[in-house]
PDB file of C-alpha atoms and ligand atoms in Angstrom:
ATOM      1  CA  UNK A 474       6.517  38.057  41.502  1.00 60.00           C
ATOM      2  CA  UNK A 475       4.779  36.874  44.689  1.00 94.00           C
ATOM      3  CA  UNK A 476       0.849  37.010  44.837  1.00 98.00           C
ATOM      4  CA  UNK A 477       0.101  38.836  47.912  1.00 98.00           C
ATOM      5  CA  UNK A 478      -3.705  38.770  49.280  1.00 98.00           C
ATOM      6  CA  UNK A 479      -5.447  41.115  51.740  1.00 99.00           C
ATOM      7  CA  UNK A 480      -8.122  41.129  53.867  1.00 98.00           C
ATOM      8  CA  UNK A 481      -9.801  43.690  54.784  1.00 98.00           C
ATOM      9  CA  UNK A 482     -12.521  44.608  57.387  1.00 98.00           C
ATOM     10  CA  UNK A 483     -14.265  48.085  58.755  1.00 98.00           C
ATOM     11  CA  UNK A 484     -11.463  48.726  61.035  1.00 98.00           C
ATOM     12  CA  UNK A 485      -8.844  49.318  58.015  1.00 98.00           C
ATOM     13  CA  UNK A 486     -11.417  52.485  57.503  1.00 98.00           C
ATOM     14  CA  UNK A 487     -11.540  53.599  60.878  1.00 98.00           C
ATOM     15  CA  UNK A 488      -8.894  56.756  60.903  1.00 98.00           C
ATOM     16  CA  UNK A 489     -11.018  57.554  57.452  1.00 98.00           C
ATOM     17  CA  UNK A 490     -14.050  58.213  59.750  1.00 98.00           C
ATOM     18  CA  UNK A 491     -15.902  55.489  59.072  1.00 98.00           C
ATOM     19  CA  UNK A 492     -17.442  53.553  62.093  1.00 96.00           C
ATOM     20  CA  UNK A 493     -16.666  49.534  62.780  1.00 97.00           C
ATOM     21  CA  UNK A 494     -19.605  48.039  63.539  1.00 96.00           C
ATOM     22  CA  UNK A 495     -18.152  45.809  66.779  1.00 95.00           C
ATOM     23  CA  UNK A 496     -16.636  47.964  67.974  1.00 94.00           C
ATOM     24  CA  UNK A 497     -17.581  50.290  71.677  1.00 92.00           C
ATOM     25  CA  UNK A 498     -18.896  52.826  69.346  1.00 92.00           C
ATOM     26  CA  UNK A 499     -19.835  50.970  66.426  1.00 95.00           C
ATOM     27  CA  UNK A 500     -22.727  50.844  64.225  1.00 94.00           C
ATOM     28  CA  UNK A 501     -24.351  47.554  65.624  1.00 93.00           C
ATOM     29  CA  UNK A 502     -24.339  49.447  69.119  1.00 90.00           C
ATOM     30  CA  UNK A 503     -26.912  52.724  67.198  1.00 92.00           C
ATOM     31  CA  UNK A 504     -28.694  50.220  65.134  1.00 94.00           C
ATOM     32  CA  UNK A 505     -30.826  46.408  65.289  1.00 94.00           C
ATOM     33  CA  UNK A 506     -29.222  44.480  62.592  1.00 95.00           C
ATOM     34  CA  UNK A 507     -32.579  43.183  62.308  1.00 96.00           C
ATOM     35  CA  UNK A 508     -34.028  46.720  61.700  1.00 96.00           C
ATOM     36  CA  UNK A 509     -31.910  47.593  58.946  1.00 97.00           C
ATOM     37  CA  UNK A 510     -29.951  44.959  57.459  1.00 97.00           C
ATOM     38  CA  UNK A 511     -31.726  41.819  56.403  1.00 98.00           C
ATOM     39  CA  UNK A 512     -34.019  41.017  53.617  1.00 98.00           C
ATOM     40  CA  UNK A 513     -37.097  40.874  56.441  1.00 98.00           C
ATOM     41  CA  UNK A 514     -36.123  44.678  57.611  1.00 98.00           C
ATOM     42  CA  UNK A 515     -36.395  45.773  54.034  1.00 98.00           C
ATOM     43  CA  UNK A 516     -39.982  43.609  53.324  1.00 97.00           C
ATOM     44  CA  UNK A 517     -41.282  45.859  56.918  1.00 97.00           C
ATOM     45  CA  UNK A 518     -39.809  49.132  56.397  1.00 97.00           C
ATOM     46  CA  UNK A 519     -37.843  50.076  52.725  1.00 97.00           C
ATOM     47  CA  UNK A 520     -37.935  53.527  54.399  1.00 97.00           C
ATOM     48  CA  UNK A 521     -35.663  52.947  57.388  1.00 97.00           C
ATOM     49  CA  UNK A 522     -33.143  50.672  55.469  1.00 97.00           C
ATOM     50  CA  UNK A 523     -32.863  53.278  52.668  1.00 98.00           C
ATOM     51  CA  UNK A 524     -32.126  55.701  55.285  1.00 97.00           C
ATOM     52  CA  UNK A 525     -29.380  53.936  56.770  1.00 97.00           C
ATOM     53  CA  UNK A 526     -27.369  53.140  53.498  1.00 97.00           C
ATOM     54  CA  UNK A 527     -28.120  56.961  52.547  1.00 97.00           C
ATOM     55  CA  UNK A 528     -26.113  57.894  55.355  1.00 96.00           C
ATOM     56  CA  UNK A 529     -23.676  55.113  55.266  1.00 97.00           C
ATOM     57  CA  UNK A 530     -23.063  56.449  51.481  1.00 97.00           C
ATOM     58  CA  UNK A 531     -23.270  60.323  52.458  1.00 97.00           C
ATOM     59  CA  UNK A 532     -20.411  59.210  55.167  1.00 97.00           C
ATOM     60  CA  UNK A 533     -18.076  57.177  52.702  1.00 98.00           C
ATOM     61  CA  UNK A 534     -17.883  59.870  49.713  1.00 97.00           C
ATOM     62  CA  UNK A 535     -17.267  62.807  52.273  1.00 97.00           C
ATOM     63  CA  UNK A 536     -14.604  59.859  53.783  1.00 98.00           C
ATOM     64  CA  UNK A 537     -10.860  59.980  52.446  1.00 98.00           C
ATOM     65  CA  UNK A 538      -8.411  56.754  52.055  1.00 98.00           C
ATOM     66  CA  UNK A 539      -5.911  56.970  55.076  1.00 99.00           C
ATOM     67  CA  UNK A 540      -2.260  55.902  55.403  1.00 98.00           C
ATOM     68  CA  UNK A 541      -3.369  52.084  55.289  1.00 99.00           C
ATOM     69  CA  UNK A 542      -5.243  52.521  52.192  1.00 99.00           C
ATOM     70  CA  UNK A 543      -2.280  54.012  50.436  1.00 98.00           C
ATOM     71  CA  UNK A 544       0.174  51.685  51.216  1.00 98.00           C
ATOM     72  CA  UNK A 545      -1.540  48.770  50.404  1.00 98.00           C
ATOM     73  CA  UNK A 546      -1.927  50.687  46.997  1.00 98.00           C
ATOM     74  CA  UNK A 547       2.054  51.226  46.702  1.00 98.00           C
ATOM     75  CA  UNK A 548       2.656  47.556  47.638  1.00 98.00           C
ATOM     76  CA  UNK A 549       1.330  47.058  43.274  1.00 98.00           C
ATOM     77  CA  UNK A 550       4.782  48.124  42.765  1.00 97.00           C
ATOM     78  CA  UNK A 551       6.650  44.907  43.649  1.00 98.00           C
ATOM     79  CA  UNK A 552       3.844  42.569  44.013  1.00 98.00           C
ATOM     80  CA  UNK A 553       0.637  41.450  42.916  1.00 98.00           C
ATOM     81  CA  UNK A 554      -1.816  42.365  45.202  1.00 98.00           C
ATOM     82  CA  UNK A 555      -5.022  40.970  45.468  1.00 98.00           C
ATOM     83  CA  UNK A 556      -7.505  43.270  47.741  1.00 98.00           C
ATOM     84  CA  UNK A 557     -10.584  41.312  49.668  1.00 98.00           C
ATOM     85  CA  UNK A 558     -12.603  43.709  51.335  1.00 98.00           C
ATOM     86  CA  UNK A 559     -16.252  43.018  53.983  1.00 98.00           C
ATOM     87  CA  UNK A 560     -16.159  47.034  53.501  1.00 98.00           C
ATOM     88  CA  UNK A 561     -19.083  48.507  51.348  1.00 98.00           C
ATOM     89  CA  UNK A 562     -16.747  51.583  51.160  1.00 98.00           C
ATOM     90  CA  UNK A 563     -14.454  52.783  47.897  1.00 98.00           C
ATOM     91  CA  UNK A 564     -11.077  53.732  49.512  1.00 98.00           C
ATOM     92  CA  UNK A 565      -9.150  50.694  48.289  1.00 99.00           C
ATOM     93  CA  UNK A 566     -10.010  52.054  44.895  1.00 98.00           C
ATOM     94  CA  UNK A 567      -9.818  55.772  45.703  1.00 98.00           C
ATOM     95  CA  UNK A 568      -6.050  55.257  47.019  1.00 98.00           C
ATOM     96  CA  UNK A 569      -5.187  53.322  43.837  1.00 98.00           C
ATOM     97  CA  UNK A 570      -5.436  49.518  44.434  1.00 98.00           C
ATOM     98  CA  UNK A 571      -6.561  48.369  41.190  1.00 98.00           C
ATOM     99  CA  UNK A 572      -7.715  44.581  41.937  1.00 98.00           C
ATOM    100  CA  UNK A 573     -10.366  44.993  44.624  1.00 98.00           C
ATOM    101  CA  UNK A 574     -12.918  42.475  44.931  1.00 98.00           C
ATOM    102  CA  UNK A 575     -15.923  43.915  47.383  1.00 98.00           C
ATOM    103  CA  UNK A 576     -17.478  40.397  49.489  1.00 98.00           C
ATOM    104  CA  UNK A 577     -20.505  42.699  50.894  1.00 98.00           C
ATOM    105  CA  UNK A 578     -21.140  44.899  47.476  1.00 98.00           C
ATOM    106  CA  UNK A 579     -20.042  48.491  47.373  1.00 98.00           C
ATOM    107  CA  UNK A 580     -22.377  51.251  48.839  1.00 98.00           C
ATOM    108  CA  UNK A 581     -21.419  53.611  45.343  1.00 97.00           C
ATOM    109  CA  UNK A 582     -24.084  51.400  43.408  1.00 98.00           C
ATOM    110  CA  UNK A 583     -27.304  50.664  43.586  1.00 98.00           C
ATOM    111  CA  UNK A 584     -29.151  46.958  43.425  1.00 98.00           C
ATOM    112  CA  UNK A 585     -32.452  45.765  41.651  1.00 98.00           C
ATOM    113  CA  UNK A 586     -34.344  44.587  44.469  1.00 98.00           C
ATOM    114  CA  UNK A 587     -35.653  42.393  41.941  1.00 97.00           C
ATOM    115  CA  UNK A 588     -32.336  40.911  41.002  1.00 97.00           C
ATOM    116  CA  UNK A 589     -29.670  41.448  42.883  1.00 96.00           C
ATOM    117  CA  UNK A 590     -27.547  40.690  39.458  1.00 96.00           C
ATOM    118  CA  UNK A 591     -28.719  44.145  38.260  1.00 98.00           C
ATOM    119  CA  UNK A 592     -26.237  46.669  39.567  1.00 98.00           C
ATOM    120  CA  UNK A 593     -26.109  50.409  38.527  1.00 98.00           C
ATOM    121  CA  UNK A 594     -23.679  53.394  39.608  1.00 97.00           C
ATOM    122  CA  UNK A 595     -24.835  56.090  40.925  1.00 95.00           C
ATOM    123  CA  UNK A 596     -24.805  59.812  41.375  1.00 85.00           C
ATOM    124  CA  UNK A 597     -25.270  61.300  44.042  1.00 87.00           C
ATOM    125  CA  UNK A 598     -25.534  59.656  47.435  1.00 90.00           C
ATOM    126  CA  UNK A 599     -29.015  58.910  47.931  1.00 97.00           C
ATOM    127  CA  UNK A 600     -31.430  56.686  46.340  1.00 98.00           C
ATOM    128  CA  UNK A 601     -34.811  57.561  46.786  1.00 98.00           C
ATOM    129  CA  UNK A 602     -38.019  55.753  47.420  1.00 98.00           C
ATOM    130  CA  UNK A 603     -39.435  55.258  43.824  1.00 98.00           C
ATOM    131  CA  UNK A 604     -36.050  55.119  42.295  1.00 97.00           C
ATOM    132  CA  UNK A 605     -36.765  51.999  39.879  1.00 97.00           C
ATOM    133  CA  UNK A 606     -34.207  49.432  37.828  1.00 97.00           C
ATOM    134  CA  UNK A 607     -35.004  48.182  34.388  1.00 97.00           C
ATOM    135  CA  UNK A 608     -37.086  45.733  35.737  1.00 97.00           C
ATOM    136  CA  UNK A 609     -39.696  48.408  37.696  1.00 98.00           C
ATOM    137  CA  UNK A 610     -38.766  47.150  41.165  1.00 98.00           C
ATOM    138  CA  UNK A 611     -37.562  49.767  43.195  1.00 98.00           C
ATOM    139  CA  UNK A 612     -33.210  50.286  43.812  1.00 98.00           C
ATOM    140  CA  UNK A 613     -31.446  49.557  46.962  1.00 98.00           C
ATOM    141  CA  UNK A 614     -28.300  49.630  48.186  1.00 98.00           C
ATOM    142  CA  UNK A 615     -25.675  47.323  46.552  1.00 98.00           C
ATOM    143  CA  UNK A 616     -24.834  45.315  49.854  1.00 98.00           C
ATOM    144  CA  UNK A 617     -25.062  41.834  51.026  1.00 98.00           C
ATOM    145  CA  UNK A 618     -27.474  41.533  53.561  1.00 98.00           C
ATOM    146  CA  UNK A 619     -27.448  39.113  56.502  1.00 97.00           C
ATOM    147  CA  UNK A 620     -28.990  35.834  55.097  1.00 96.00           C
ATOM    148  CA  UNK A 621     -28.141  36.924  51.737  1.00 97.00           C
ATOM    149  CA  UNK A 622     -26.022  34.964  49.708  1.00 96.00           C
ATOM    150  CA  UNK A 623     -22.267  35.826  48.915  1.00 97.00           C
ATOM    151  CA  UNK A 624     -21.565  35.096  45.174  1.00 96.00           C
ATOM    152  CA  UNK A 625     -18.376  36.353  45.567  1.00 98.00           C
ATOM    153  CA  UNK A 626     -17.135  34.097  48.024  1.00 98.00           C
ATOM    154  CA  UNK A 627     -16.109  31.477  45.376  1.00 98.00           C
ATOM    155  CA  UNK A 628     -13.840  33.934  43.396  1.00 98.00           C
ATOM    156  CA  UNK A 629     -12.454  35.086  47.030  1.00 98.00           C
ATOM    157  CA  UNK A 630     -11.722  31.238  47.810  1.00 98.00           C
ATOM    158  CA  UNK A 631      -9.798  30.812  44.269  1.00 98.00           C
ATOM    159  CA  UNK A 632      -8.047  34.407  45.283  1.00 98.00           C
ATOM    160  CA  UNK A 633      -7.476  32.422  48.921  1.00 98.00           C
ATOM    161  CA  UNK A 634      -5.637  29.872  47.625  1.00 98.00           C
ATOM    162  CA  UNK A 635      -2.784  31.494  45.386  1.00 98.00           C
ATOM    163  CA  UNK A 636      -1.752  33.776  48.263  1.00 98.00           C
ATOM    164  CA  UNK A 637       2.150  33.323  49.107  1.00 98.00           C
ATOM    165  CA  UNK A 638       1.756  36.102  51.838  1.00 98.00           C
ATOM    166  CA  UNK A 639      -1.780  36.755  53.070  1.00 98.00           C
ATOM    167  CA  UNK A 640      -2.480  40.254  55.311  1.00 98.00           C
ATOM    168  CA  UNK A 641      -5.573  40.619  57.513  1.00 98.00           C
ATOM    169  CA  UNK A 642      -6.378  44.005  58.418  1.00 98.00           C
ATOM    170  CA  UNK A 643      -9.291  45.329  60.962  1.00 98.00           C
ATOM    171  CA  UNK A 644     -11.916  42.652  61.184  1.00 98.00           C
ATOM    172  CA  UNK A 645     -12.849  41.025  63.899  1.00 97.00           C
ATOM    173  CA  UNK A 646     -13.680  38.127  61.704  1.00 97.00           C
ATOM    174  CA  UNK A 647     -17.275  37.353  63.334  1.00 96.00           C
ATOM    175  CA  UNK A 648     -18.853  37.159  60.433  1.00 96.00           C
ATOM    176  CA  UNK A 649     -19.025  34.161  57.916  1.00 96.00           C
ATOM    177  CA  UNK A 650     -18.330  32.839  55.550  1.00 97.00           C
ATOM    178  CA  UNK A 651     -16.310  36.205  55.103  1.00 97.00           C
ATOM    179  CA  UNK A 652     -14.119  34.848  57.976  1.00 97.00           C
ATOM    180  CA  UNK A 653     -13.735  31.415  56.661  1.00 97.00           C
ATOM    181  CA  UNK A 654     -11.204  32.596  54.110  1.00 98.00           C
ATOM    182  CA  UNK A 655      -8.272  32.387  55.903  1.00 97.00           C
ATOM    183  CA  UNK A 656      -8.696  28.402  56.031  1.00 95.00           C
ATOM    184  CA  UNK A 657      -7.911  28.465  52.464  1.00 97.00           C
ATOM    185  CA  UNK A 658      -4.600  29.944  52.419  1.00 97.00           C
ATOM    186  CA  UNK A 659      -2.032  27.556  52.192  1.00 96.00           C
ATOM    187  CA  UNK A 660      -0.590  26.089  55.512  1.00 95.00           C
ATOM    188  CA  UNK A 661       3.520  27.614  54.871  1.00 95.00           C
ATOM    189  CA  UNK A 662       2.215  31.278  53.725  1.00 97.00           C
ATOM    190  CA  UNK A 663       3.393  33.628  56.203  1.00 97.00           C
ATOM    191  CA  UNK A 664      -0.002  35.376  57.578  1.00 98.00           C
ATOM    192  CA  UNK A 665       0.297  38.821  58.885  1.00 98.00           C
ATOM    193  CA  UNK A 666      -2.544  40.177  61.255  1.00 98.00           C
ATOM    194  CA  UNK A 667      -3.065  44.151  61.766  1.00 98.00           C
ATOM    195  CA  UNK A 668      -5.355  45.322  64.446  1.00 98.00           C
ATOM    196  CA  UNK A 669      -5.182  46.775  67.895  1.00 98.00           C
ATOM    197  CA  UNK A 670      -7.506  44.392  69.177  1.00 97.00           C
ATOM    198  CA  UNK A 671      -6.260  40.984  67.389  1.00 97.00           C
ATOM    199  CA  UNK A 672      -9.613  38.935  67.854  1.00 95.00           C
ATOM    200  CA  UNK A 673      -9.459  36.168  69.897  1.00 93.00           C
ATOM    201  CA  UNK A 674     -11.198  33.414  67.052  1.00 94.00           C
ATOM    202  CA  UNK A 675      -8.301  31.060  67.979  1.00 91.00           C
ATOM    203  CA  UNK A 676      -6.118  32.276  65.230  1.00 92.00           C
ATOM    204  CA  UNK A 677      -3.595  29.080  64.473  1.00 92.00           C
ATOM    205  CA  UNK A 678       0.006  30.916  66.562  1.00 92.00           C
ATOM    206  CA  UNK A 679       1.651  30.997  63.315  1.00 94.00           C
ATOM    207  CA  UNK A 680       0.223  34.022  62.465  1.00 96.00           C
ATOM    208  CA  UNK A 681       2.078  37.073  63.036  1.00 98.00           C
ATOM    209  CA  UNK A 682      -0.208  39.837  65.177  1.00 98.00           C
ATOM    210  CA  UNK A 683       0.841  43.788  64.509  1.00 98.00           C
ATOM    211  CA  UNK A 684      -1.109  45.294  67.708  1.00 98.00           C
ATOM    212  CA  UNK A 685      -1.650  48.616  65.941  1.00 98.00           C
ATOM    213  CA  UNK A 686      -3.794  50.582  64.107  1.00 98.00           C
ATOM    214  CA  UNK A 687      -3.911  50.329  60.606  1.00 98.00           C
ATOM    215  CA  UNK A 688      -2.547  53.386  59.679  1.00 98.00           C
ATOM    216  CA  UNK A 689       0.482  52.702  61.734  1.00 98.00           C
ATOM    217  CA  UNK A 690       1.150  49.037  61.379  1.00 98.00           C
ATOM    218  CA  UNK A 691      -0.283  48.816  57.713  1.00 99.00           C
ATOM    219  CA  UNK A 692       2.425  51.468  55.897  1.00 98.00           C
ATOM    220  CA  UNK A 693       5.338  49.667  58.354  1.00 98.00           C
ATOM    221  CA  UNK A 694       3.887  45.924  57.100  1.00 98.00           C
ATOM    222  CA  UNK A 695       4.430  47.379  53.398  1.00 98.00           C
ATOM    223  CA  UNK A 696       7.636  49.359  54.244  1.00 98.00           C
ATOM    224  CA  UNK A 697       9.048  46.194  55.137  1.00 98.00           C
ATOM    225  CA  UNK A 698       7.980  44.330  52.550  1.00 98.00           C
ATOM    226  CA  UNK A 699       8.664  46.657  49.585  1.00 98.00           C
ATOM    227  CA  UNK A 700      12.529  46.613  51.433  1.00 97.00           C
ATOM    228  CA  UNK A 701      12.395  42.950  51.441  1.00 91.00           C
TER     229      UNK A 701
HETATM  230  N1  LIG B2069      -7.005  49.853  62.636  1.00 79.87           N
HETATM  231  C1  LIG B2069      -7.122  48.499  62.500  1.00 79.87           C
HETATM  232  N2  LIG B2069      -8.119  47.789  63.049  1.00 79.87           N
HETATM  233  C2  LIG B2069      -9.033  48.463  63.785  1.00 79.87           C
HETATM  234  C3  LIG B2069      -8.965  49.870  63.981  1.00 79.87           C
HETATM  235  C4  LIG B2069      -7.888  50.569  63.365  1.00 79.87           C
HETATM  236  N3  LIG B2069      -7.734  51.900  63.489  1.00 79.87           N
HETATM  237  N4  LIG B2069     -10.028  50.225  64.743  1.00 79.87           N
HETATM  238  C5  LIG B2069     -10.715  49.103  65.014  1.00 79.87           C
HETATM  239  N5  LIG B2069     -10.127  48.031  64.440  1.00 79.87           N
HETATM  240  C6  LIG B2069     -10.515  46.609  64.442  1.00 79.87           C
HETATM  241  C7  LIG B2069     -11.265  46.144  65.671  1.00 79.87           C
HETATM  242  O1  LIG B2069     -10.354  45.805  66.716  1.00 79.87           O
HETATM  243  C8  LIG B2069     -12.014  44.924  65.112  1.00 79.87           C
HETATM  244  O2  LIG B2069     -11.219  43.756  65.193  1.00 79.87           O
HETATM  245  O3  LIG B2069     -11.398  46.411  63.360  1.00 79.87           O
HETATM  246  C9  LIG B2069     -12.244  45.298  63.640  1.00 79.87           C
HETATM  247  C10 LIG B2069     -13.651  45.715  63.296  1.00 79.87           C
HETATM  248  O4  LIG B2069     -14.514  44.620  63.409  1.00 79.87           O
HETATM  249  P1  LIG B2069     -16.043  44.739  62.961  1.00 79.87           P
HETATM  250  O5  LIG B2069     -16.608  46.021  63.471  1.00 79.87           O
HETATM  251  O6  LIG B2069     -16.720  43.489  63.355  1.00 79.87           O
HETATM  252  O7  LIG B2069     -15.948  44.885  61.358  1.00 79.87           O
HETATM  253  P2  LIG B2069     -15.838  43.738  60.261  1.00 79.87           P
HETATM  254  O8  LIG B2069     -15.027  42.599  60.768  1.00 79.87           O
HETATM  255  O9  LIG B2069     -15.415  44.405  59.006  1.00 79.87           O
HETATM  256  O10 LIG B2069     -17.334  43.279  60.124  1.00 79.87           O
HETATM  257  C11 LIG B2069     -17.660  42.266  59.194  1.00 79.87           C
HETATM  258  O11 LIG B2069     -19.983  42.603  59.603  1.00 79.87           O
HETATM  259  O12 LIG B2069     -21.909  43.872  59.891  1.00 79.87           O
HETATM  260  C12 LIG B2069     -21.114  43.199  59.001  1.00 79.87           C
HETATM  261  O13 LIG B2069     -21.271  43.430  56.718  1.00 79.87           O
HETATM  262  C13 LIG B2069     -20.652  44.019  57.844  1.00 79.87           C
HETATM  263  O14 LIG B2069     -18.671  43.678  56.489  1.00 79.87           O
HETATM  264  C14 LIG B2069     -19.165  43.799  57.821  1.00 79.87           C
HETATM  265  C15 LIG B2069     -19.013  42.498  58.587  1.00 79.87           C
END
């Protein structure tokens, strides 16, 4: 059975609701990455961060997994599928994918702000100032921060490297290390890339480019695949 690997950025959420963030009407156009998603904007105002990731949460559980989401999840009947998501969102999971490994945390738990190895799910979707972890330091949200370390990245790398077909969906892959993945799979694995703006990172050609959205080219992809 062939190991098949995914990666997957904001835009694979986009007919879900959810806002990219580089996108015309993304989130990084209504908000300072500065102000409300580094380990400095949280030292000068908890307040404002929590906010954000409130909403961000409040968004993502009134969100449902579109066509992409689903398909990906029926593509477990033929292959092994290994899902590597920049999204902070649960859709993978919601639409069935069972291996799912989150590279910027998952916005359904909360983090020790104490240590960030102390995660804990949560209720309802807002944590409030005051909310503490075991250790008495007040909860944020479970999300890697710019400047923050990844500690997934080394399991993603191992993931990386077993891929015989590798799928990027909806990321403009500006971000890193997140976007250094794709150096790591193998140099004959057919690469597929979904999005109807492929970015221009100087992608090698061999990649194949699906100009659509997800929810169009992802379930065609999968189709195609499950056929093959
Ligand atoms: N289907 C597929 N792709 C889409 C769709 C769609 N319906 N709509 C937009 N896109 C594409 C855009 O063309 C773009 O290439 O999704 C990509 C979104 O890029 P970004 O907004 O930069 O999102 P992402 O790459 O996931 O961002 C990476 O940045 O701020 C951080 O931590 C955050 O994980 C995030 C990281």
């Amino acid at each position: 059975m062939k190991n098949i690997v995914v990666l997957t950025g904001a835009g694979i959420s986009a007919e879900s609701g959810l806002l990219t963030f580089r996108d015309t009407d993304g989130l990084w156009e209504g908000y300072n990455i500065e102000d409300v998603a580094t380990p400095d904007a949280w030292q000068r105002n908890p307040e404002l961060v929590q906010d954000f990731y409130n909403m961000r949460r409040g968004d993502v559980l009134a969100a449902q997994p579109n066509a992409a989401h689903l398909a990906l999840a029926r593509l477990q009947e033929k292959y092994t599928v290994d899902i590597i998501t920049q999204n902070i969102d649960d859709l993978h999971e919601r639409a069935g994918s069972s291996q799912v490994l989150h590279l910027h945390g998952i916005i359904t738990r909360s983090q020790s702000s104490a240590n960030p190895e102390l995660t804990y799910p949560l209720e309802g979707s807002e944590i409030k100032m005051g909310d503490l972890c075991e250790l008495g330091s007040q909860l944020r949200a479970h999300v890697v921060w710019f400047g923050e370390p990844v500690p997934m990245m080394e399991k993603a790398i191992a993931i990386c490297e077993q891929a015989d077909l590798f799928i990027i969906v909806g990321t403009s892959l500006a971000v890193y290390p997140a976007a250094g993945l794709v150096h790591y799979v193998g140099s004959e694995v057919p690469v597929y890339i979904v999005d109807p703006n492929v970015p221009d990172v100087g992608l090698p050609a061999r990649f194949v480019k699906i100009q659509e959205k997800a929810g169009t080219g992802v379930p065609q992809l999968v189709d195609e695949l499950l056929n093959a």
